[in-house]
Short mmCIF file of C-alpha atoms in Angstrom, two decimals:
data_model
loop_
_atom_site.label_atom_id
_atom_site.label_comp_id
_atom_site.label_asym_id
_atom_site.label_seq_id
_atom_site.Cartn_x
_atom_site.Cartn_y
_atom_site.Cartn_z
CA MET A 1 -21.93 227.28 205.03
CA PHE A 2 -25.22 227.05 203.15
CA ASP A 3 -27.41 230.05 202.42
CA LEU A 4 -30.84 228.54 203.07
CA LEU A 5 -33.58 230.95 202.10
CA GLY A 6 -31.31 233.91 202.71
CA ALA A 7 -30.75 233.00 206.37
CA ARG A 8 -27.04 233.74 206.23
CA SER A 9 -26.00 237.35 206.59
CA ARG A 10 -24.67 238.86 203.42
CA THR A 11 -21.21 240.37 203.41
CA HIS A 12 -20.91 243.98 202.45
CA VAL A 13 -18.57 244.91 199.63
CA ARG A 14 -16.79 248.20 199.11
CA VAL A 15 -14.80 249.52 196.18
CA VAL A 16 -11.23 250.62 196.73
CA ARG A 17 -9.39 253.19 194.64
CA GLU A 18 -8.04 250.68 192.13
CA GLY A 19 -11.60 249.67 191.27
CA ARG A 20 -11.55 246.13 192.62
CA LEU A 21 -14.14 244.83 195.07
CA VAL A 22 -13.06 243.80 198.55
CA PRO A 23 -15.08 242.55 201.54
CA TYR A 24 -16.13 245.31 203.90
CA GLN A 25 -13.92 245.71 206.92
CA ARG A 26 -14.17 248.24 209.68
CA ILE A 27 -11.57 250.93 209.33
CA PRO A 28 -9.83 251.65 212.63
CA ALA A 29 -10.51 255.07 214.10
CA ARG A 30 -6.79 255.72 214.35
CA ILE A 31 -3.78 253.86 213.08
CA ASP A 32 -1.00 253.14 215.52
CA THR A 33 2.30 254.13 213.89
CA ASP A 34 4.41 253.07 216.86
CA SER A 35 6.87 250.38 215.78
CA ARG A 36 7.07 248.77 219.23
CA PRO A 37 4.98 245.63 219.78
CA PRO A 38 2.14 246.00 222.26
CA GLU A 39 3.10 245.13 225.81
CA ALA A 40 1.75 241.85 227.09
CA PRO A 41 -0.06 241.97 230.41
CA ALA A 42 1.84 240.60 233.39
CA PRO A 43 1.23 236.85 233.60
CA ALA A 44 -0.79 235.66 236.55
CA THR A 45 0.82 233.19 238.90
CA LEU A 46 -0.07 229.70 237.75
CA PRO A 47 -0.43 226.64 239.95
CA PRO A 48 2.74 224.50 239.81
CA SER A 49 1.14 221.71 237.77
CA VAL A 50 -0.16 224.17 235.18
CA ALA A 51 3.19 225.97 235.05
CA ARG A 52 4.99 222.64 234.44
CA LEU A 53 2.57 221.76 231.65
CA ALA A 54 2.97 225.20 230.07
CA ALA A 55 6.77 224.91 230.21
CA ARG A 56 6.64 221.44 228.65
CA THR A 57 4.33 222.69 225.89
CA ARG A 58 6.62 225.64 225.12
CA LEU A 59 9.67 223.36 225.02
CA SER A 60 7.86 220.90 222.76
CA ALA A 61 6.86 223.71 220.40
CA GLU A 62 10.43 225.02 220.25
CA LEU A 63 11.75 221.53 219.55
CA LEU A 64 9.17 221.04 216.80
CA ALA A 65 10.21 224.34 215.22
CA ALA A 66 13.85 223.22 215.37
CA ILE A 67 13.02 219.87 213.76
CA MET A 68 11.18 221.68 210.97
CA ALA A 69 14.04 224.14 210.44
CA VAL A 70 16.67 221.39 210.30
CA ASP A 71 14.61 219.38 207.82
CA GLY A 72 13.81 222.50 205.78
CA ARG A 73 10.07 221.84 205.86
CA THR A 74 7.15 224.17 206.50
CA ARG A 75 4.61 221.56 207.62
CA ALA A 76 4.81 219.15 210.52
CA THR A 77 3.58 215.59 210.54
CA LEU A 78 2.06 213.81 213.49
CA ASP A 79 5.33 211.89 213.85
CA ASP A 80 7.20 215.21 214.12
CA MET A 81 4.88 216.40 216.89
CA GLU A 82 5.16 213.13 218.78
CA ARG A 83 8.95 213.20 218.49
CA ALA A 84 9.08 216.79 219.79
CA ASP A 85 6.89 215.77 222.76
CA ALA A 86 9.11 212.78 223.51
CA LEU A 87 12.25 214.92 223.31
CA ALA A 88 10.68 217.49 225.65
CA ASP A 89 9.85 214.74 228.17
CA VAL A 90 13.43 213.42 228.09
CA LEU A 91 14.98 216.88 228.43
CA LEU A 92 12.74 217.82 231.36
CA ALA A 93 13.49 214.50 233.09
CA ARG A 94 17.22 215.17 232.73
CA ARG A 95 16.75 218.67 234.16
CA ARG A 96 14.92 217.23 237.16
CA GLN A 97 17.72 214.71 237.72
CA ARG A 98 20.39 217.41 237.56
CA ALA A 99 18.41 219.65 239.91
CA GLY A 100 18.06 216.73 242.33
CA ARG A 101 21.82 216.08 242.31
CA GLN A 102 22.68 219.74 242.87
CA ARG A 103 20.62 220.13 246.03
CA PRO A 104 22.72 221.10 249.05
CA GLU A 105 23.93 218.43 251.43
CA PRO A 106 21.69 218.02 254.49
CA THR A 107 22.78 220.06 257.50
CA GLN A 108 23.43 218.53 260.93
CA ASP A 109 20.07 219.85 262.18
CA SER A 110 18.17 218.13 259.40
CA ALA A 111 20.24 214.94 259.85
CA ASP A 112 19.11 214.74 263.50
CA ARG A 113 15.44 214.71 262.51
CA SER A 114 13.53 211.55 261.81
CA ASP A 115 11.10 211.24 258.90
CA ASN A 116 8.18 212.69 260.83
CA GLY A 117 10.01 215.90 261.76
CA ILE A 118 10.69 215.12 265.42
CA THR A 119 14.28 215.69 266.45
CA ALA A 120 16.22 212.64 267.58
CA ALA A 121 17.56 214.46 270.67
CA HIS A 122 14.06 214.86 272.15
CA ALA A 123 12.86 211.33 271.38
#
């Protein structure tokens, strides 16, 4: 921001071989020449509500990227982001509905139980 009375630290400048000035940057002690990307640490188990939110956010981001690719644009508008969020909500709701329909039929043992878990035979 503002350099009031020299309060801001000054950046160091170094000269590279071509003779141009560049801001000083620390040179790494060793350069990694391995072409593999660094391994990500194993993700910690998230609470279900956080995991659902993370999945929705990832889906929304993927949908936004798809919208941008289809339109051939490099910048998103607020409308694009809201549309991607709405699409993610609809897709996740459909997934929940399909998962609910594909649940196995109740077994005879579970059919004999009332809502509070007490079996009808012992009532």
